[in-house]
């Protein structure tokens, strides 16, 4: 049996970003069931960072994470970890209330937003159907950033290894049990004994807890779909912003490597699984793009689906399970797990080692009781 201090279950963005921080202070082994890092949610996202999603706690985490994306630690990555790309939130007359509410929420965290009218919107995204029957107003946030999930995951994994930790793929936890003051984690290849087990299993985090005899958080994975299609020949989309309907229903669209990616913002409850795109959601994505723009989607060149896993209050969770000493939750990253990862890793480090709450989080209104699992069992 191999001895270590901390076993992190799950090699997605949550597990790897936290493991980098843990690894500075303890021996860490990250185990990932798949043969590649980021095979599930972390490799299937739209990789965008913006203030138009989540509640005040999530926005606070996003704000606290931005410095990491803009100026990562030295030697963390070669080249840029993220690129500046504005976000444009759009509304029809019926959605103006949603747009105003969003403006108020976002203004608490950034002073980079301006209202834009039909003519300005057409300058920015010429294909938008503006006018009395279409999109009447927009909100442009110039602080948006396009992330690179693969670069981020590989950089975190490298940093874990550079700190003396291990990241092992093809190593699913098949049993997790308590043995005195230690946790035993069995994979097909070995048994690990650790003082602390960190559950960063994404959509599977509740299943891992149940297997370990720990009360689950009540996590709900939700499927979301993305399609990719070619813009009309001759149309330069490179500078288009991330464009999203205000509110929960509609679509978003963003340029990516010469193609346009779009999502119908589907929110379909599902079991933890290797999510696949359904024909209906693919068609809905195309329809919503065509409804709001003059684009014709034509052939869908690429499509995928992934899971966004939520707690009941939709706030990511970090902290020790109240019912199981040494069992640490790092789950429920929802639709913002990439853009909040640096802040969540900071929160996880403070809560796991019993440090004072980080000033970088407090400064943006993020408090420990908002992220600790205890709130979900009250
Ligand atoms: C379509 C879509 C668009 C999104 N867009 C954005 C966006 O623009 N910006 C943003 O910030 N977020 C976005 N997200 C959300 C983001 O992708 C997630 O919040 C984030 O990836 C969750 O990370 P995770 O590490 O918790 O989960 P995962 O990446 O799923 O990692 C969990 C890992 O645990 C492993 N695992 C499970 N069980 C075991 C076990 N027993 N043993 C070992 N390993 C195990 C899994 O194989 C998996 O690799 C999007 C998500 C989707 C689906």
Coordinates of N, CA and C in Angstrom, one line a residue, residues 6 12 66 99 107 124 128 133 153 183 225 252 319 334:
X6 N -2.3 13.3 0.5 CA -3.6 13.7 -0.1 C -3.8 12.9 -1.4
X12 N -9.8 16.7 -13.6 CA -10.4 17.8 -14.4 C -9.8 19.1 -13.8
X66 N -9.4 36.2 -12.2 CA -8.9 36.9 -13.4 C -7.4 37.2 -13.4
X99 N -31.7 42.0 -19.1 CA -30.5 42.7 -19.5 C -30.2 43.8 -18.4
X107 N -22.2 45.2 -12.8 CA -21.5 46.5 -12.4 C -20.9 46.5 -11.0
X124 N -20.4 45.7 -34.4 CA -19.6 44.7 -33.7 C -19.9 43.3 -34.3
X128 N -26.3 40.3 -36.7 CA -27.4 40.3 -35.7 C -28.6 41.0 -36.3
X133 N -38.5 44.3 -33.9 CA -38.9 42.9 -33.8 C -37.8 42.0 -33.4
X153 N -5.1 22.8 -18.4 CA -5.0 21.5 -17.7 C -3.6 21.0 -17.7
X183 N -7.6 7.3 4.8 CA -8.5 6.9 3.7 C -7.8 5.9 2.8
X225 N -24.9 21.4 -24.9 CA -24.5 21.1 -26.3 C -23.8 22.3 -27.0
X252 N -25.7 31.1 -27.2 CA -24.5 31.9 -27.2 C -23.7 31.5 -28.4
X319 N -14.6 22.1 0.8 CA -14.5 22.0 2.3 C -14.7 20.5 2.7
X334 N -20.5 23.6 -11.8 CA -21.5 24.1 -12.7 C -21.0 24.5 -14.1

